[in-house]
mmCIF file of C-alpha atoms in Angstrom:
data_model
loop_
_atom_site.group_PDB
_atom_site.id
_atom_site.type_symbol
_atom_site.label_atom_id
_atom_site.label_comp_id
_atom_site.label_asym_id
_atom_site.label_seq_id
_atom_site.Cartn_x
_atom_site.Cartn_y
_atom_site.Cartn_z
ATOM 1 C CA MET A 1 0.121 0.004 -0.124
ATOM 2 C CA GLU A 2 3.102 2.189 0.586
ATOM 3 C CA LEU A 3 4.320 1.481 -2.410
ATOM 4 C CA ILE A 4 1.270 2.625 -4.221
ATOM 5 C CA ILE A 5 1.218 5.965 -2.636
ATOM 6 C CA ASN A 6 4.668 6.583 -3.004
ATOM 7 C CA ALA A 7 4.335 6.165 -6.695
ATOM 8 C CA THR A 8 1.031 8.109 -7.027
ATOM 9 C CA LEU A 9 2.510 10.907 -5.367
ATOM 10 C CA LEU A 10 5.681 10.748 -7.822
ATOM 11 C CA LEU A 11 3.441 10.574 -10.694
ATOM 12 C CA ALA A 12 1.578 13.451 -9.538
ATOM 13 C CA ALA A 13 4.749 15.628 -9.390
ATOM 14 C CA ILE A 14 5.835 14.505 -12.665
ATOM 15 C CA VAL A 15 2.563 15.363 -13.984
ATOM 16 C CA LEU A 16 2.774 18.979 -12.232
ATOM 17 C CA TRP A 17 6.393 19.598 -12.975
ATOM 18 C CA ILE A 18 5.389 18.802 -16.946
ATOM 19 C CA TYR A 19 2.104 21.295 -16.790
ATOM 20 C CA GLY A 20 4.535 23.879 -15.133
ATOM 21 C CA GLN A 21 7.158 23.497 -17.948
ATOM 22 C CA TYR A 22 4.316 23.834 -20.677
ATOM 23 C CA TRP A 23 2.994 26.723 -19.355
ATOM 24 C CA ARG A 24 6.526 28.114 -18.315
ATOM 25 C CA LYS A 25 7.225 28.278 -21.909
ATOM 26 C CA LYS A 26 4.154 29.333 -23.048
ATOM 27 C CA CYS A 27 4.124 32.138 -20.586
ATOM 28 C CA GLY A 28 7.650 32.884 -22.296
ATOM 29 C CA LYS A 29 6.296 32.559 -26.059
ATOM 30 C CA VAL A 30 3.858 35.068 -24.727
ATOM 31 C CA LEU A 31 6.341 37.785 -23.084
ATOM 32 C CA CYS A 32 8.631 37.753 -26.280
ATOM 33 C CA GLN A 33 6.202 38.475 -28.594
ATOM 34 C CA TYR A 34 4.590 41.428 -26.472
ATOM 35 C CA ALA A 35 8.222 42.780 -26.140
ATOM 36 C CA ALA A 36 8.976 42.722 -29.764
ATOM 37 C CA ALA A 37 5.561 44.310 -30.423
ATOM 38 C CA TYR A 38 6.834 47.323 -28.731
ATOM 39 C CA ASP A 39 8.957 50.136 -30.979
ATOM 40 C CA GLU A 40 10.870 51.751 -27.579
ATOM 41 C CA ARG A 41 13.501 49.948 -26.018
ATOM 42 C CA GLU A 42 12.510 51.422 -22.556
ATOM 43 C CA ASP A 43 9.106 49.099 -23.160
ATOM 44 C CA ARG A 44 10.838 46.025 -24.285
ATOM 45 C CA GLU A 45 12.983 45.394 -21.618
ATOM 46 C CA LYS A 46 11.040 44.457 -18.700
ATOM 47 C CA PRO A 47 8.973 41.635 -20.420
ATOM 48 C CA LEU A 48 11.966 40.381 -22.264
ATOM 49 C CA ARG A 49 13.816 39.196 -19.355
ATOM 50 C CA GLN A 50 10.901 37.506 -17.855
ATOM 51 C CA ALA A 51 11.140 35.894 -21.132
ATOM 52 C CA ILE A 52 14.145 34.867 -20.552
ATOM 53 C CA ILE A 53 13.415 33.612 -16.598
ATOM 54 C CA ALA A 54 10.843 32.173 -18.433
ATOM 55 C CA GLY A 55 12.841 30.208 -20.381
ATOM 56 C CA ASN A 56 12.016 31.522 -24.010
ATOM 57 C CA PRO A 57 15.061 30.634 -26.355
ATOM 58 C CA HIS A 58 14.847 33.883 -28.421
ATOM 59 C CA ALA A 59 14.613 36.345 -25.994
ATOM 60 C CA PRO A 60 18.252 36.298 -24.762
ATOM 61 C CA LEU A 61 18.896 37.363 -28.764
ATOM 62 C CA LEU A 62 16.322 40.429 -28.828
ATOM 63 C CA TYR A 63 17.581 41.523 -25.363
ATOM 64 C CA ALA A 64 20.835 41.758 -26.264
ATOM 65 C CA LEU A 65 19.979 43.669 -29.022
ATOM 66 C CA THR A 66 17.514 45.897 -27.365
ATOM 67 C CA CYS A 67 20.177 46.616 -24.574
ATOM 68 C CA PRO A 68 23.633 46.241 -26.285
ATOM 69 C CA GLU A 69 25.023 48.844 -24.078
ATOM 70 C CA LEU A 70 25.309 46.383 -21.337
ATOM 71 C CA PHE A 71 27.257 43.524 -23.343
ATOM 72 C CA ASP A 72 29.624 45.948 -24.656
ATOM 73 C CA LYS A 73 32.706 47.148 -22.488
ATOM 74 C CA VAL A 74 32.428 50.318 -24.727
ATOM 75 C CA ARG A 75 29.831 52.701 -24.978
ATOM 76 C CA PRO A 76 28.540 54.780 -27.354
ATOM 77 C CA LEU A 77 30.321 58.838 -26.959
ATOM 78 C CA ARG A 78 32.378 57.673 -24.170
ATOM 79 C CA LEU A 79 36.475 57.799 -24.945
ATOM 80 C CA PHE A 80 38.225 53.941 -24.974
ATOM 81 C CA SER A 81 41.527 52.631 -26.168
ATOM 82 C CA PHE A 82 42.157 50.455 -28.986
ATOM 83 C CA GLY A 83 45.491 49.723 -28.863
ATOM 84 C CA SER A 84 47.225 53.198 -27.859
ATOM 85 C CA ILE A 85 44.760 55.222 -29.879
ATOM 86 C CA ARG A 86 42.086 57.279 -28.105
ATOM 87 C CA CYS A 87 38.756 56.278 -29.850
ATOM 88 C CA VAL A 88 34.990 57.541 -29.928
ATOM 89 C CA PHE A 89 31.982 55.809 -31.528
ATOM 90 C CA ALA A 90 28.461 57.880 -31.657
ATOM 91 C CA GLY A 91 26.027 54.938 -31.802
ATOM 92 C CA TYR A 92 25.863 50.492 -32.682
ATOM 93 C CA TYR A 93 25.849 49.482 -36.389
ATOM 94 C CA PHE A 94 23.455 46.180 -36.316
ATOM 95 C CA PRO A 95 23.873 43.702 -39.441
ATOM 96 C CA LYS A 96 21.082 43.399 -41.642
ATOM 97 C CA ARG A 97 19.987 39.891 -40.529
ATOM 98 C CA PHE A 98 18.608 41.576 -37.340
ATOM 99 C CA GLU A 99 16.890 44.355 -38.636
ATOM 100 C CA SER A 100 13.959 42.972 -38.001
ATOM 101 C CA TRP A 101 14.165 42.661 -34.497
ATOM 102 C CA LEU A 102 15.811 46.291 -33.754
ATOM 103 C CA CYS A 103 13.397 49.343 -32.590
ATOM 104 C CA ASP A 104 13.066 52.470 -33.941
ATOM 105 C CA ASP A 105 15.764 54.656 -33.116
ATOM 106 C CA GLN A 106 17.946 51.862 -33.868
ATOM 107 C CA LEU A 107 16.508 51.211 -37.331
ATOM 108 C CA ALA A 108 17.063 55.139 -37.656
ATOM 109 C CA PHE A 109 20.619 54.991 -36.822
ATOM 110 C CA VAL A 110 21.751 52.204 -39.045
ATOM 111 C CA GLN A 111 19.865 53.640 -41.889
ATOM 112 C CA LYS A 112 21.744 56.943 -41.175
ATOM 113 C CA VAL A 113 25.192 54.501 -41.267
ATOM 114 C CA TYR A 114 24.282 53.764 -45.112
ATOM 115 C CA ASP A 115 23.417 57.072 -45.869
ATOM 116 C CA PHE A 116 26.408 58.416 -44.877
ATOM 117 C CA LYS A 117 28.339 55.379 -46.527
ATOM 118 C CA ASP A 118 26.125 56.485 -49.944
ATOM 119 C CA GLY A 119 27.270 59.994 -49.420
ATOM 120 C CA LYS A 120 23.475 61.185 -48.991
ATOM 121 C CA ASP A 121 24.424 62.311 -45.089
ATOM 122 C CA SER A 122 27.271 63.618 -43.807
ATOM 123 C CA CYS A 123 26.149 62.793 -39.729
ATOM 124 C CA THR A 124 27.294 66.183 -38.450
ATOM 125 C CA GLU A 125 25.423 65.998 -35.470
ATOM 126 C CA TYR A 126 27.210 62.712 -34.279
ATOM 127 C CA PHE A 127 30.696 63.507 -35.523
ATOM 128 C CA SER A 128 30.402 67.271 -33.768
ATOM 129 C CA GLN A 129 30.125 65.210 -30.641
ATOM 130 C CA ALA A 130 32.348 62.515 -31.049
ATOM 131 C CA PHE A 131 35.312 65.392 -32.196
ATOM 132 C CA LEU A 132 34.273 67.629 -29.111
ATOM 133 C CA LEU A 133 34.814 64.172 -26.887
ATOM 134 C CA LEU A 134 38.447 63.721 -28.653
ATOM 135 C CA SER A 135 38.905 67.677 -27.751
ATOM 136 C CA THR A 136 40.553 68.553 -30.764
ATOM 137 C CA ASP A 137 41.537 71.532 -32.376
ATOM 138 C CA GLU A 138 42.753 73.372 -35.667
ATOM 139 C CA ASP A 139 46.139 71.824 -34.956
ATOM 140 C CA ILE A 140 45.140 68.336 -35.873
ATOM 141 C CA THR A 141 44.303 66.959 -39.105
ATOM 142 C CA ALA A 142 41.842 64.831 -39.900
ATOM 143 C CA MET A 143 42.380 61.485 -42.082
ATOM 144 C CA PHE A 144 39.863 59.720 -43.769
ATOM 145 C CA MET A 145 40.000 56.277 -44.155
ATOM 146 C CA PRO A 146 40.707 54.694 -47.946
ATOM 147 C CA CYS A 147 37.858 53.350 -49.562
ATOM 148 C CA SER A 148 37.715 51.195 -52.288
ATOM 149 C CA THR A 149 37.558 53.452 -55.408
ATOM 150 C CA SER A 150 38.137 57.054 -55.218
ATOM 151 C CA ASP A 151 34.354 58.533 -56.314
ATOM 152 C CA ARG A 152 33.787 56.056 -53.037
ATOM 153 C CA TYR A 153 36.329 58.489 -50.935
ATOM 154 C CA TYR A 154 35.608 61.415 -51.694
ATOM 155 C CA ARG A 155 31.688 60.580 -51.637
ATOM 156 C CA ARG A 156 31.650 59.790 -48.380
ATOM 157 C CA PHE A 157 33.930 62.028 -46.757
ATOM 158 C CA SER A 158 33.953 65.275 -48.819
ATOM 159 C CA GLY A 159 30.698 66.634 -46.529
ATOM 160 C CA ILE A 160 32.081 65.689 -43.094
ATOM 161 C CA ALA A 161 35.428 67.021 -44.317
ATOM 162 C CA SER A 162 34.207 70.384 -45.311
ATOM 163 C CA PHE A 163 31.825 70.855 -41.950
ATOM 164 C CA LEU A 164 34.766 69.663 -39.276
ATOM 165 C CA GLU A 165 37.158 72.183 -41.160
ATOM 166 C CA THR A 166 34.894 75.380 -41.380
ATOM 167 C CA HIS A 167 33.185 74.470 -37.694
ATOM 168 C CA GLY A 168 37.033 74.746 -36.182
ATOM 169 C CA TYR A 169 37.168 71.129 -34.928
ATOM 170 C CA VAL A 170 40.043 70.131 -37.337
ATOM 171 C CA ARG A 171 41.762 70.539 -40.567
ATOM 172 C CA SER A 172 40.771 68.272 -43.270
ATOM 173 C CA GLY A 173 43.276 65.781 -44.700
ATOM 174 C CA LEU A 174 40.750 64.609 -47.468
ATOM 175 C CA ASP A 175 43.077 65.466 -50.237
ATOM 176 C CA LEU A 176 46.682 63.834 -48.468
ATOM 177 C CA ILE A 177 45.993 60.382 -49.890
ATOM 178 C CA CYS A 178 45.440 59.468 -53.668
ATOM 179 C CA ILE A 179 43.394 56.363 -54.448
ATOM 180 C CA THR A 180 45.851 55.040 -56.887
ATOM 181 C CA GLU A 181 43.453 52.021 -58.260
ATOM 182 C CA SER A 182 39.914 50.435 -57.462
ATOM 183 C CA ARG A 183 40.008 47.649 -54.850
ATOM 184 C CA GLU A 184 36.920 45.071 -53.932
ATOM 185 C CA CYS A 185 34.888 46.392 -50.883
ATOM 186 C CA LYS A 186 35.670 44.679 -47.951
ATOM 187 C CA HIS A 187 32.037 44.982 -46.534
ATOM 188 C CA ALA A 188 31.100 43.355 -49.285
ATOM 189 C CA SER A 189 33.554 40.503 -49.442
ATOM 190 C CA GLU A 190 33.050 36.843 -47.690
ATOM 191 C CA LYS A 191 36.961 36.635 -47.608
ATOM 192 C CA ARG A 192 37.900 40.672 -46.105
ATOM 193 C CA SER A 193 40.451 39.103 -44.532
ATOM 194 C CA GLU A 194 42.272 38.481 -47.900
ATOM 195 C CA ILE A 195 41.537 42.139 -49.813
ATOM 196 C CA ASN A 196 44.919 43.674 -50.269
ATOM 197 C CA THR A 197 43.783 47.286 -48.584
ATOM 198 C CA ALA A 198 47.117 49.118 -50.250
ATOM 199 C CA ASN A 199 45.483 51.038 -53.048
ATOM 200 C CA TYR A 200 46.689 54.652 -51.544
ATOM 201 C CA MET A 201 49.561 56.605 -51.853
ATOM 202 C CA MET A 202 50.064 59.291 -48.843
ATOM 203 C CA SER A 203 51.546 62.855 -49.484
ATOM 204 C CA ASN A 204 54.891 63.859 -48.142
ATOM 205 C CA ASP A 205 52.975 66.987 -46.370
ATOM 206 C CA LEU A 206 51.950 64.146 -43.531
ATOM 207 C CA TYR A 207 55.461 64.480 -42.368
ATOM 208 C CA GLY A 208 55.055 65.996 -38.556
ATOM 209 C CA LYS A 209 51.184 66.118 -38.946
ATOM 210 C CA ARG A 210 48.895 65.547 -35.600
ATOM 211 C CA VAL A 211 46.272 63.768 -37.107
ATOM 212 C CA VAL A 212 42.529 62.111 -35.911
ATOM 213 C CA ILE A 213 41.394 59.273 -38.243
ATOM 214 C CA VAL A 214 37.885 59.121 -39.671
ATOM 215 C CA ASP A 215 35.684 56.079 -40.622
ATOM 216 C CA ASP A 216 32.184 55.159 -40.898
ATOM 217 C CA LEU A 217 32.497 51.906 -39.119
ATOM 218 C CA LEU A 218 34.416 50.046 -36.437
ATOM 219 C CA THR A 219 34.342 46.080 -36.470
ATOM 220 C CA SER A 220 37.618 44.200 -35.519
ATOM 221 C CA GLY A 221 39.919 47.376 -35.876
ATOM 222 C CA ALA A 222 42.187 45.848 -38.336
ATOM 223 C CA SER A 223 41.950 48.326 -40.796
ATOM 224 C CA LEU A 224 42.111 51.019 -38.028
ATOM 225 C CA MET A 225 45.325 50.028 -37.108
ATOM 226 C CA GLU A 226 46.536 49.088 -40.575
ATOM 227 C CA TYR A 227 45.974 52.798 -41.700
ATOM 228 C CA ALA A 228 47.619 54.309 -38.160
ATOM 229 C CA HIS A 229 50.631 51.998 -39.201
ATOM 230 C CA ASN A 230 50.544 53.296 -42.466
ATOM 231 C CA LEU A 231 50.377 57.067 -41.149
ATOM 232 C CA GLU A 232 52.679 56.714 -38.561
ATOM 233 C CA ARG A 233 55.525 55.488 -41.247
ATOM 234 C CA ALA A 234 54.582 58.861 -43.334
ATOM 235 C CA GLY A 235 55.761 60.961 -40.277
ATOM 236 C CA ALA A 236 52.168 61.523 -38.778
ATOM 237 C CA LYS A 237 51.063 60.916 -35.428
ATOM 238 C CA VAL A 238 48.136 59.289 -34.701
ATOM 239 C CA GLU A 239 45.899 61.499 -32.119
ATOM 240 C CA GLY A 240 42.810 59.252 -32.292
ATOM 241 C CA ALA A 241 39.992 57.925 -34.236
ATOM 242 C CA VAL A 242 36.456 59.028 -34.844
ATOM 243 C CA PHE A 243 33.558 56.595 -35.873
ATOM 244 C CA LEU A 244 30.496 57.195 -36.807
ATOM 245 C CA ALA A 245 29.387 53.394 -35.313
ATOM 246 C CA ARG A 246 30.478 50.277 -33.997
ATOM 247 C CA THR A 247 29.518 46.605 -34.959
ATOM 248 C CA PHE A 248 27.887 45.310 -32.391
ATOM 249 C CA GLN A 249 29.022 41.745 -31.517
ATOM 250 C CA MET A 250 26.332 39.691 -30.535
ATOM 251 C CA PRO A 251 26.774 37.821 -27.423
ATOM 252 C CA SER A 252 26.241 33.974 -26.603
ATOM 253 C CA PRO A 253 22.833 33.396 -25.096
ATOM 254 C CA ALA A 254 24.266 31.985 -22.201
ATOM 255 C CA LYS A 255 25.912 35.397 -21.128
ATOM 256 C CA VAL A 256 22.650 37.458 -21.974
ATOM 257 C CA LYS A 257 21.001 34.383 -19.475
ATOM 258 C CA ARG A 258 24.024 34.925 -16.408
ATOM 259 C CA LEU A 259 23.296 38.216 -16.523
ATOM 260 C CA VAL A 260 19.462 39.032 -16.198
ATOM 261 C CA TRP A 261 19.830 35.981 -13.713
ATOM 262 C CA LYS A 262 22.240 37.479 -12.069
ATOM 263 C CA ARG A 263 20.628 40.777 -11.868
ATOM 264 C CA HIS A 264 16.924 38.754 -11.087
ATOM 265 C CA LEU A 265 18.663 36.962 -8.251
ATOM 266 C CA SER A 266 20.279 40.221 -6.678
ATOM 267 C CA VAL A 267 16.711 42.281 -6.383
ATOM 268 C CA LEU A 268 14.789 38.982 -4.989
ATOM 269 C CA ILE A 269 18.340 38.944 -1.949
ATOM 270 C CA TRP A 270 17.614 42.935 -1.673
ATOM 271 C CA ARG A 271 13.787 42.886 -1.539
ATOM 272 C CA ARG A 272 14.360 40.014 0.777
ATOM 273 C CA SER A 273 17.593 41.608 3.026
ATOM 274 C CA ASP A 274 13.870 44.771 3.216
ATOM 275 C CA ASP A 275 11.842 42.305 4.375
ATOM 276 C CA LEU A 276 14.204 41.311 7.636
#
């Protein structure tokens, strides 16, 4: 008789556990869908945390995209060092595969990046803030990252070069390099590391100049370090780098879950201590 009772209790516990897991999964799905329906990041954050705690598999991705600052060592419009170079960027760029998950303000900024690349928008409001953080002066020359073609180089950087010089942020070094030949665009190539980027010549006038590198996007930093090295070989002193955007590096789902659970448990402990 005792064996039957124990078996019945065990079976009931298993059924309740399965039932609980079913509704936990359902709640997580609803919370994730509920969060995704919002266009503002502030409205998404809480239901996404709850969806992660409920075990929804898609919530960590959406949470990381909604709160990228929590998963990056550096922040927009905050100075940081890349090697020995002081750097600053205005906002995050997200690859196209994530665009359907982004909030309205993130989508708008990503579009700004595309427009800057195409020469449609100089994004002066972002670059001016970044240069103020670097505390540059008119004795510093802005050197713009070489592009795949001369036409693309001038189309992309002419507007911002003129703005920075006209408003006294820095001198323009737009004409201190010359694109000598076309090459494959790195952002469109599947094998970026194999592209020969030495498709330009530098002016002898660079010798002795203090320079700040300007580019649209910081991803791995390989192009930055290569260009900085070439500038220093030409006799310039690289004092900083300014980027419109930094490519967001997606954290692992496990890292997102750890952060959310850590915060959740901290709140529970804090509330418990207050009750005591």
